[in-house]
Amino acid sequence: MELRQLRYFLTVVEEANFTRAAAALHVAQPGVSAQIRQLERELGQRLLDRSGRSVTVTEAGAAVLPYARAALAAVDGIRQTADEFTGLLRGRVTIGLVSGAATHEYDVASVLADFHDAHPHVEMALTEDTSDRMLAAVREGRLDIALAGLADETPPQGVSWEVVIDEPLAALVAPDDPLVARAGPPPDGEGDGRGEGDGSGEVGALDGVVPLTALADRPLISLPRGTGLRAVLERACTRAGFTPQVAFEAAAPQLLVQLAARGLGVAVFPAPGARIAAAGGLRVIGFEEPCPRGRIGLAWRTDGPAGPAARAFLTRLRAALPVLAETPPVPPDAI
């Protein structure tokens, strides 16, 4: 019995398909099939049922599976321990990123690139998804770290986070939108600063404020369900006494801006991002207090990521991002 056979067996089980497993392992499919047949002959049992559209484990395969995982985990632990003595990091780091987070004032791509340059033997994997799914993946160990939108004040059980963005929401509308005429004066220091470089204020400052109830009868443009921003918007509208009418939803912030520019509705956006978008002539309307806020947090498992590479990257990422709220620290043995 070889470790390679166990690894092939686990990968086929995870992918439920020999072709996908071979692609994930970067080997030819016949080689995967041959190694698993050899393992089955050695054990005297069929481990996989190949008769259906997808490959499934047999009863014997299900019984063998935890031992195969444990054997490979033990080997990985031996390798990691040896690497720690030489100061070498290996392994894989999986990161989840909410759409639009990388375009904010911090540069996640640069942190990734710098870490990869310092630790070339670490495989980095980045994915975008909704915040709900990413936080669930962090809790279940399928993601090491996530930058996710936060709908709640406290993290779910098993997850810790640090708030790195906390901003009021605003409405982004076309210049002739009725919301512009309805808006009252903005708070001090937030007035019209489009000023064409005359020093009157920052580009794209608020054009006024309205109560959140001004959105009650308007078609809204928002991020999809499952995102922190969408959940914050829906909860704020419910507290204000109405159900939001989301006519358009998109994961890409730029598409939200384009839809608002064509007069298709009111895009609800974090105020600083809306101000940047408004440089093209759109209007940014803030909300009267209590104003809903968009928050993004850096999330990880409370007991720390599983591997040393992920723990090292989390330390690097936390140092690179602004921290806006006190949160539970990563356990000392996880750094």
mmCIF file of N, CA and C in Angstrom, residues 111-224:
data_model
loop_
_atom_site.group_PDB
_atom_site.id
_atom_site.type_symbol
_atom_site.label_atom_id
_atom_site.label_comp_id
_atom_site.label_asym_id
_atom_site.label_seq_id
_atom_site.Cartn_x
_atom_site.Cartn_y
_atom_site.Cartn_z
ATOM 1 N N VAL A 111 -0.848 41.863 -0.947
ATOM 2 C CA VAL A 111 -0.533 41.031 0.216
ATOM 3 C C VAL A 111 -0.363 39.579 -0.212
ATOM 4 N N LEU A 112 -1.254 39.111 -1.089
ATOM 5 C CA LEU A 112 -1.135 37.754 -1.617
ATOM 6 C C LEU A 112 0.189 37.557 -2.356
ATOM 7 N N ALA A 113 0.507 38.510 -3.233
ATOM 8 C CA ALA A 113 1.724 38.384 -4.043
ATOM 9 C C ALA A 113 2.979 38.421 -3.176
ATOM 10 N N ASP A 114 3.010 39.322 -2.198
ATOM 11 C CA ASP A 114 4.181 39.418 -1.327
ATOM 12 C C ASP A 114 4.370 38.141 -0.513
ATOM 13 N N PHE A 115 3.265 37.580 -0.026
ATOM 14 C CA PHE A 115 3.369 36.348 0.756
ATOM 15 C C PHE A 115 3.845 35.196 -0.128
ATOM 16 N N HIS A 116 3.322 35.136 -1.350
ATOM 17 C CA HIS A 116 3.746 34.079 -2.273
ATOM 18 C C HIS A 116 5.235 34.222 -2.617
ATOM 19 N N ASP A 117 5.702 35.452 -2.797
ATOM 20 C CA ASP A 117 7.125 35.658 -3.077
ATOM 21 C C ASP A 117 7.991 35.184 -1.910
ATOM 22 N N ALA A 118 7.515 35.424 -0.690
ATOM 23 C CA ALA A 118 8.286 35.035 0.494
ATOM 24 C C ALA A 118 8.212 33.531 0.755
ATOM 25 N N HIS A 119 7.112 32.901 0.324
ATOM 26 C CA HIS A 119 6.911 31.467 0.590
ATOM 27 C C HIS A 119 6.440 30.779 -0.692
ATOM 28 N N PRO A 120 7.325 30.589 -1.650
ATOM 29 C CA PRO A 120 6.920 30.061 -2.960
ATOM 30 C C PRO A 120 6.394 28.632 -2.928
ATOM 31 N N HIS A 121 6.638 27.896 -1.843
ATOM 32 C CA HIS A 121 6.149 26.520 -1.769
ATOM 33 C C HIS A 121 4.723 26.442 -1.231
ATOM 34 N N VAL A 122 4.136 27.574 -0.891
ATOM 35 C CA VAL A 122 2.753 27.607 -0.414
ATOM 36 C C VAL A 122 1.818 27.865 -1.596
ATOM 37 N N GLU A 123 0.833 27.012 -1.755
ATOM 38 C CA GLU A 123 -0.164 27.188 -2.814
ATOM 39 C C GLU A 123 -1.273 28.099 -2.300
ATOM 40 N N MET A 124 -1.575 29.149 -3.049
ATOM 41 C CA MET A 124 -2.603 30.112 -2.662
ATOM 42 C C MET A 124 -3.823 29.925 -3.561
ATOM 43 N N ALA A 125 -5.002 29.861 -2.962
ATOM 44 C CA ALA A 125 -6.247 29.731 -3.719
ATOM 45 C C ALA A 125 -7.213 30.818 -3.268
ATOM 46 N N LEU A 126 -7.729 31.584 -4.220
ATOM 47 C CA LEU A 126 -8.623 32.705 -3.925
ATOM 48 C C LEU A 126 -9.948 32.492 -4.641
ATOM 49 N N THR A 127 -11.046 32.739 -3.924
ATOM 50 C CA THR A 127 -12.368 32.597 -4.525
ATOM 51 C C THR A 127 -13.273 33.727 -4.063
ATOM 52 N N GLU A 128 -14.243 34.102 -4.901
ATOM 53 C CA GLU A 128 -15.273 35.068 -4.535
ATOM 54 C C GLU A 128 -16.587 34.328 -4.332
ATOM 55 N N ASP A 129 -17.339 34.738 -3.319
ATOM 56 C CA ASP A 129 -18.618 34.104 -3.048
ATOM 57 C C ASP A 129 -19.447 35.047 -2.194
ATOM 58 N N THR A 130 -20.680 34.642 -1.886
ATOM 59 C CA THR A 130 -21.487 35.444 -0.983
ATOM 60 C C THR A 130 -20.948 35.308 0.438
ATOM 61 N N SER A 131 -21.231 36.297 1.248
ATOM 62 C CA SER A 131 -20.703 36.305 2.612
ATOM 63 C C SER A 131 -21.243 35.140 3.432
ATOM 64 N N ASP A 132 -22.519 34.829 3.287
ATOM 65 C CA ASP A 132 -23.108 33.720 4.039
ATOM 66 C C ASP A 132 -22.367 32.424 3.770
ATOM 67 N N ARG A 133 -22.126 32.143 2.501
ATOM 68 C CA ARG A 133 -21.461 30.880 2.165
ATOM 69 C C ARG A 133 -20.008 30.881 2.618
ATOM 70 N N MET A 134 -19.339 32.028 2.521
ATOM 71 C CA MET A 134 -17.943 32.068 2.943
ATOM 72 C C MET A 134 -17.796 31.885 4.448
ATOM 73 N N LEU A 135 -18.660 32.521 5.230
ATOM 74 C CA LEU A 135 -18.577 32.355 6.688
ATOM 75 C C LEU A 135 -18.870 30.912 7.081
ATOM 76 N N ALA A 136 -19.811 30.272 6.389
ATOM 77 C CA ALA A 136 -20.074 28.853 6.646
ATOM 78 C C ALA A 136 -18.862 28.001 6.286
ATOM 79 N N ALA A 137 -18.197 28.341 5.184
ATOM 80 C CA ALA A 137 -17.011 27.589 4.766
ATOM 81 C C ALA A 137 -15.862 27.769 5.751
ATOM 82 N N VAL A 138 -15.717 28.956 6.319
ATOM 83 C CA VAL A 138 -14.695 29.171 7.345
ATOM 84 C C VAL A 138 -15.002 28.320 8.570
ATOM 85 N N ARG A 139 -16.241 28.340 8.995
ATOM 86 C CA ARG A 139 -16.627 27.568 10.180
ATOM 87 C C ARG A 139 -16.394 26.072 9.969
ATOM 88 N N GLU A 140 -16.642 25.588 8.758
ATOM 89 C CA GLU A 140 -16.506 24.158 8.464
ATOM 90 C C GLU A 140 -15.089 23.767 8.052
ATOM 91 N N GLY A 141 -14.184 24.748 7.945
ATOM 92 C CA GLY A 141 -12.804 24.448 7.588
ATOM 93 C C GLY A 141 -12.537 24.336 6.104
ATOM 94 N N ARG A 142 -13.522 24.668 5.265
ATOM 95 C CA ARG A 142 -13.296 24.612 3.815
ATOM 96 C C ARG A 142 -12.604 25.864 3.303
ATOM 97 N N LEU A 143 -12.637 26.947 4.049
ATOM 98 C CA LEU A 143 -11.854 28.145 3.794
ATOM 99 C C LEU A 143 -11.023 28.435 5.035
ATOM 100 N N ASP A 144 -9.785 28.876 4.829
ATOM 101 C CA ASP A 144 -8.949 29.256 5.966
ATOM 102 C C ASP A 144 -9.299 30.651 6.467
ATOM 103 N N ILE A 145 -9.517 31.564 5.532
ATOM 104 C CA ILE A 145 -9.707 32.978 5.853
ATOM 105 C C ILE A 145 -10.729 33.547 4.876
ATOM 106 N N ALA A 146 -11.496 34.528 5.310
ATOM 107 C CA ALA A 146 -12.437 35.186 4.393
ATOM 108 C C ALA A 146 -12.548 36.661 4.733
ATOM 109 N N LEU A 147 -12.622 37.477 3.701
ATOM 110 C CA LEU A 147 -13.037 38.874 3.830
ATOM 111 C C LEU A 147 -14.493 38.908 3.405
ATOM 112 N N ALA A 148 -15.388 39.074 4.379
ATOM 113 C CA ALA A 148 -16.810 38.895 4.116
ATOM 114 C C ALA A 148 -17.617 40.057 4.663
ATOM 115 N N GLY A 149 -18.755 40.314 4.040
ATOM 116 C CA GLY A 149 -19.676 41.302 4.558
ATOM 117 C C GLY A 149 -20.321 40.804 5.844
ATOM 118 N N LEU A 150 -20.474 41.703 6.805
ATOM 119 C CA LEU A 150 -20.991 41.328 8.115
ATOM 120 C C LEU A 150 -22.399 41.888 8.298
ATOM 121 N N ALA A 151 -23.344 40.985 8.480
ATOM 122 C CA ALA A 151 -24.720 41.416 8.716
ATOM 123 C C ALA A 151 -25.038 41.501 10.200
ATOM 124 N N ASP A 152 -24.278 40.799 11.026
ATOM 125 C CA ASP A 152 -24.543 40.729 12.461
ATOM 126 C C ASP A 152 -23.463 41.454 13.249
ATOM 127 N N GLU A 153 -23.785 41.777 14.487
ATOM 128 C CA GLU A 153 -22.814 42.448 15.352
ATOM 129 C C GLU A 153 -21.794 41.479 15.911
ATOM 130 N N THR A 154 -22.163 40.219 16.076
ATOM 131 C CA THR A 154 -21.260 39.218 16.630
ATOM 132 C C THR A 154 -21.105 38.074 15.635
ATOM 133 N N PRO A 155 -19.940 37.439 15.582
ATOM 134 C CA PRO A 155 -19.721 36.351 14.623
ATOM 135 C C PRO A 155 -20.474 35.096 15.027
ATOM 136 N N PRO A 156 -20.722 34.196 14.062
ATOM 137 C CA PRO A 156 -21.355 32.914 14.396
ATOM 138 C C PRO A 156 -20.424 32.067 15.250
ATOM 139 N N GLN A 157 -20.983 31.086 15.924
ATOM 140 C CA GLN A 157 -20.186 30.219 16.788
ATOM 141 C C GLN A 157 -19.085 29.534 15.982
ATOM 142 N N GLY A 158 -17.883 29.522 16.535
ATOM 143 C CA GLY A 158 -16.750 28.888 15.873
ATOM 144 C C GLY A 158 -15.971 29.798 14.951
ATOM 145 N N VAL A 159 -16.427 31.050 14.778
ATOM 146 C CA VAL A 159 -15.768 32.004 13.880
ATOM 147 C C VAL A 159 -15.414 33.266 14.653
ATOM 148 N N SER A 160 -14.237 33.816 14.407
ATOM 149 C CA SER A 160 -13.846 35.125 14.932
ATOM 150 C C SER A 160 -13.607 36.058 13.756
ATOM 151 N N TRP A 161 -13.770 37.365 14.000
ATOM 152 C CA TRP A 161 -13.502 38.315 12.917
ATOM 153 C C TRP A 161 -13.001 39.637 13.471
ATOM 154 N N GLU A 162 -12.363 40.383 12.583
ATOM 155 C CA GLU A 162 -11.978 41.765 12.831
ATOM 156 C C GLU A 162 -12.664 42.632 11.782
ATOM 157 N N VAL A 163 -13.281 43.706 12.212
ATOM 158 C CA VAL A 163 -13.944 44.623 11.279
ATOM 159 C C VAL A 163 -12.884 45.507 10.629
ATOM 160 N N VAL A 164 -12.844 45.499 9.293
ATOM 161 C CA VAL A 164 -11.849 46.299 8.577
ATOM 162 C C VAL A 164 -12.489 47.422 7.757
ATOM 163 N N ILE A 165 -13.798 47.340 7.533
ATOM 164 C CA ILE A 165 -14.544 48.427 6.882
ATOM 165 C C ILE A 165 -15.841 48.622 7.663
ATOM 166 N N ASP A 166 -16.161 49.855 7.993
ATOM 167 C CA ASP A 166 -17.412 50.175 8.676
ATOM 168 C C ASP A 166 -17.850 51.549 8.175
ATOM 169 N N GLU A 167 -18.796 51.565 7.223
ATOM 170 C CA GLU A 167 -19.137 52.801 6.536
ATOM 171 C C GLU A 167 -20.651 52.961 6.412
ATOM 172 N N PRO A 168 -21.141 54.192 6.451
ATOM 173 C CA PRO A 168 -22.580 54.419 6.242
ATOM 174 C C PRO A 168 -22.967 54.095 4.806
ATOM 175 N N LEU A 169 -24.191 53.632 4.631
ATOM 176 C CA LEU A 169 -24.703 53.399 3.285
ATOM 177 C C LEU A 169 -25.259 54.691 2.709
ATOM 178 N N ALA A 170 -25.312 54.751 1.392
ATOM 179 C CA ALA A 170 -25.851 55.915 0.694
ATOM 180 C C ALA A 170 -26.559 55.442 -0.562
ATOM 181 N N ALA A 171 -27.373 56.331 -1.129
ATOM 182 C CA ALA A 171 -28.094 56.044 -2.368
ATOM 183 C C ALA A 171 -27.383 56.722 -3.531
ATOM 184 N N LEU A 172 -27.165 55.979 -4.587
ATOM 185 C CA LEU A 172 -26.518 56.499 -5.788
ATOM 186 C C LEU A 172 -27.573 56.565 -6.887
ATOM 187 N N VAL A 173 -27.820 57.775 -7.421
ATOM 188 C CA VAL A 173 -28.919 57.962 -8.377
ATOM 189 C C VAL A 173 -28.495 58.858 -9.537
ATOM 190 N N ALA A 174 -29.265 58.808 -10.602
ATOM 191 C CA ALA A 174 -29.057 59.708 -11.736
ATOM 192 C C ALA A 174 -29.387 61.145 -11.326
ATOM 193 N N PRO A 175 -28.807 62.142 -12.004
ATOM 194 C CA PRO A 175 -29.018 63.546 -11.605
ATOM 195 C C PRO A 175 -30.469 63.986 -11.601
ATOM 196 N N ASP A 176 -31.325 63.404 -12.465
ATOM 197 C CA ASP A 176 -32.725 63.817 -12.526
ATOM 198 C C ASP A 176 -33.636 62.934 -11.683
ATOM 199 N N ASP A 177 -33.068 62.114 -10.814
ATOM 200 C CA ASP A 177 -33.879 61.231 -9.981
ATOM 201 C C ASP A 177 -34.666 62.049 -8.956
ATOM 202 N N PRO A 178 -35.942 61.692 -8.674
ATOM 203 C CA PRO A 178 -36.744 62.431 -7.697
ATOM 204 C C PRO A 178 -36.115 62.504 -6.313
ATOM 205 N N LEU A 179 -35.236 61.571 -5.987
ATOM 206 C CA LEU A 179 -34.609 61.574 -4.670
ATOM 207 C C LEU A 179 -33.730 62.808 -4.482
ATOM 208 N N VAL A 180 -33.171 63.328 -5.575
ATOM 209 C CA VAL A 180 -32.299 64.505 -5.484
ATOM 210 C C VAL A 180 -33.107 65.713 -5.016
ATOM 211 N N ALA A 181 -34.298 65.922 -5.604
ATOM 212 C CA ALA A 181 -35.134 67.059 -5.218
ATOM 213 C C ALA A 181 -35.673 66.901 -3.810
ATOM 214 N N ARG A 182 -35.867 65.680 -3.369
ATOM 215 C CA ARG A 182 -36.439 65.432 -2.048
ATOM 216 C C ARG A 182 -35.410 65.588 -0.938
ATOM 217 N N ALA A 183 -34.119 65.505 -1.267
ATOM 218 C CA ALA A 183 -33.073 65.459 -0.245
ATOM 219 C C ALA A 183 -32.943 66.782 0.497
ATOM 220 N N GLY A 184 -32.733 66.672 1.818
ATOM 221 C CA GLY A 184 -32.460 67.845 2.630
ATOM 222 C C GLY A 184 -30.968 68.125 2.679
ATOM 223 N N PRO A 185 -30.570 69.224 3.330
ATOM 224 C CA PRO A 185 -29.145 69.571 3.406
ATOM 225 C C PRO A 185 -28.346 68.474 4.090
ATOM 226 N N PRO A 186 -27.148 68.203 3.587
ATOM 227 C CA PRO A 186 -26.295 67.190 4.224
ATOM 228 C C PRO A 186 -25.725 67.723 5.526
ATOM 229 N N PRO A 187 -25.221 66.833 6.379
ATOM 230 C CA PRO A 187 -24.577 67.278 7.615
ATOM 231 C C PRO A 187 -23.382 68.171 7.311
ATOM 232 N N ASP A 188 -22.967 68.947 8.288
ATOM 233 C CA ASP A 188 -21.809 69.821 8.121
ATOM 234 C C ASP A 188 -20.612 69.014 7.653
ATOM 235 N N GLY A 189 -19.897 69.567 6.679
ATOM 236 C CA GLY A 189 -18.691 68.914 6.170
ATOM 237 C C GLY A 189 -18.956 67.870 5.119
ATOM 238 N N GLU A 190 -20.251 67.616 4.810
ATOM 239 C CA GLU A 190 -20.568 66.589 3.824
ATOM 240 C C GLU A 190 -21.267 67.170 2.611
ATOM 241 N N GLY A 191 -21.162 68.486 2.374
ATOM 242 C CA GLY A 191 -21.904 69.129 1.289
ATOM 243 C C GLY A 191 -21.340 68.849 -0.070
ATOM 244 N N ASP A 192 -21.977 69.451 -1.072
ATOM 245 C CA ASP A 192 -21.604 69.255 -2.468
ATOM 246 C C ASP A 192 -20.176 69.710 -2.692
ATOM 247 N N GLY A 193 -19.305 68.725 -2.968
ATOM 248 C CA GLY A 193 -17.899 69.050 -3.155
ATOM 249 C C GLY A 193 -17.400 68.683 -4.516
ATOM 250 N N ARG A 194 -18.338 68.547 -5.477
ATOM 251 C CA ARG A 194 -17.842 68.158 -6.809
ATOM 252 C C ARG A 194 -17.005 69.262 -7.402
ATOM 253 N N GLY A 195 -17.252 70.528 -7.095
ATOM 254 C CA GLY A 195 -16.406 71.707 -7.210
ATOM 255 C C GLY A 195 -15.393 71.811 -8.304
ATOM 256 N N GLU A 196 -15.233 70.802 -9.185
ATOM 257 C CA GLU A 196 -14.341 70.921 -10.342
ATOM 258 C C GLU A 196 -12.962 71.446 -9.961
ATOM 259 N N GLY A 197 -12.441 70.945 -8.796
ATOM 260 C CA GLY A 197 -11.072 71.308 -8.441
ATOM 261 C C GLY A 197 -10.925 72.683 -7.857
ATOM 262 N N ASP A 198 -12.011 73.304 -7.399
ATOM 263 C CA ASP A 198 -11.908 74.661 -6.879
ATOM 264 C C ASP A 198 -11.644 74.704 -5.382
ATOM 265 N N GLY A 199 -11.386 73.522 -4.817
ATOM 266 C CA GLY A 199 -11.066 73.487 -3.401
ATOM 267 C C GLY A 199 -12.273 73.505 -2.501
ATOM 268 N N SER A 200 -13.464 73.351 -3.053
ATOM 269 C CA SER A 200 -14.665 73.440 -2.230
ATOM 270 C C SER A 200 -14.929 72.196 -1.414
ATOM 271 N N GLY A 201 -14.239 71.095 -1.686
ATOM 272 C CA GLY A 201 -14.460 69.876 -0.914
ATOM 273 C C GLY A 201 -13.987 68.672 -1.685
ATOM 274 N N GLU A 202 -14.147 67.486 -1.072
ATOM 275 C CA GLU A 202 -13.693 66.273 -1.740
ATOM 276 C C GLU A 202 -14.643 65.926 -2.875
ATOM 277 N N VAL A 203 -14.092 65.283 -3.895
ATOM 278 C CA VAL A 203 -14.894 64.919 -5.052
ATOM 279 C C VAL A 203 -15.985 63.944 -4.641
ATOM 280 N N GLY A 204 -17.241 64.255 -5.056
ATOM 281 C CA GLY A 204 -18.331 63.330 -4.836
ATOM 282 C C GLY A 204 -18.859 63.301 -3.428
ATOM 283 N N ALA A 205 -18.796 64.388 -2.654
ATOM 284 C CA ALA A 205 -19.371 64.403 -1.320
ATOM 285 C C ALA A 205 -20.887 64.323 -1.416
ATOM 286 N N LEU A 206 -21.560 64.157 -0.269
ATOM 287 C CA LEU A 206 -23.010 63.970 -0.271
ATOM 288 C C LEU A 206 -23.738 65.164 -0.887
ATOM 289 N N ASP A 207 -24.772 64.852 -1.676
ATOM 290 C CA ASP A 207 -25.619 65.882 -2.269
ATOM 291 C C ASP A 207 -26.842 66.173 -1.409
ATOM 292 N N GLY A 208 -26.972 65.516 -0.290
ATOM 293 C CA GLY A 208 -28.108 65.710 0.584
ATOM 294 C C GLY A 208 -28.403 64.432 1.338
ATOM 295 N N VAL A 209 -29.418 64.484 2.197
ATOM 296 C CA VAL A 209 -29.817 63.309 2.961
ATOM 297 C C VAL A 209 -31.336 63.171 2.916
ATOM 298 N N VAL A 210 -31.798 61.920 3.041
ATOM 299 C CA VAL A 210 -33.222 61.619 3.095
ATOM 300 C C VAL A 210 -33.448 60.579 4.191
ATOM 301 N N PRO A 211 -34.659 60.475 4.705
ATOM 302 C CA PRO A 211 -34.952 59.350 5.605
ATOM 303 C C PRO A 211 -34.937 58.052 4.809
ATOM 304 N N LEU A 212 -34.630 56.972 5.474
ATOM 305 C CA LEU A 212 -34.589 55.684 4.780
ATOM 306 C C LEU A 212 -35.939 55.343 4.165
ATOM 307 N N THR A 213 -37.016 55.844 4.758
ATOM 308 C CA THR A 213 -38.358 55.569 4.221
ATOM 309 C C THR A 213 -38.573 56.159 2.831
ATOM 310 N N ALA A 214 -37.683 57.045 2.395
ATOM 311 C CA ALA A 214 -37.784 57.574 1.034
ATOM 312 C C ALA A 214 -37.584 56.485 -0.012
ATOM 313 N N LEU A 215 -37.030 55.342 0.395
ATOM 314 C CA LEU A 215 -36.820 54.233 -0.529
ATOM 315 C C LEU A 215 -38.025 53.301 -0.601
ATOM 316 N N ALA A 216 -39.054 53.571 0.208
ATOM 317 C CA ALA A 216 -40.154 52.615 0.352
ATOM 318 C C ALA A 216 -40.858 52.309 -0.964
ATOM 319 N N ASP A 217 -41.028 53.305 -1.828
ATOM 320 C CA ASP A 217 -41.771 53.095 -3.073
ATOM 321 C C ASP A 217 -40.856 53.134 -4.298
ATOM 322 N N ARG A 218 -39.572 52.912 -4.097
ATOM 323 C CA ARG A 218 -38.614 53.018 -5.198
ATOM 324 C C ARG A 218 -38.027 51.652 -5.551
ATOM 325 N N PRO A 219 -37.774 51.391 -6.846
ATOM 326 C CA PRO A 219 -37.038 50.179 -7.217
ATOM 327 C C PRO A 219 -35.578 50.323 -6.792
ATOM 328 N N LEU A 220 -35.052 49.312 -6.136
ATOM 329 C CA LEU A 220 -33.700 49.374 -5.598
ATOM 330 C C LEU A 220 -32.762 48.479 -6.391
ATOM 331 N N ILE A 221 -31.495 48.842 -6.357
ATOM 332 C CA ILE A 221 -30.426 48.088 -7.017
ATOM 333 C C ILE A 221 -29.436 47.708 -5.923
ATOM 334 N N SER A 222 -29.218 46.397 -5.750
ATOM 335 C CA SER A 222 -28.434 45.959 -4.593
ATOM 336 C C SER A 222 -27.622 44.721 -4.924
ATOM 337 N N LEU A 223 -26.701 44.396 -4.017
ATOM 338 C CA LEU A 223 -25.974 43.134 -4.108
ATOM 339 C C LEU A 223 -26.941 41.977 -3.874
ATOM 340 N N PRO A 224 -26.574 40.752 -4.282
ATOM 341 C CA PRO A 224 -27.503 39.609 -4.157
ATOM 342 C C PRO A 224 -27.752 39.215 -2.700
#
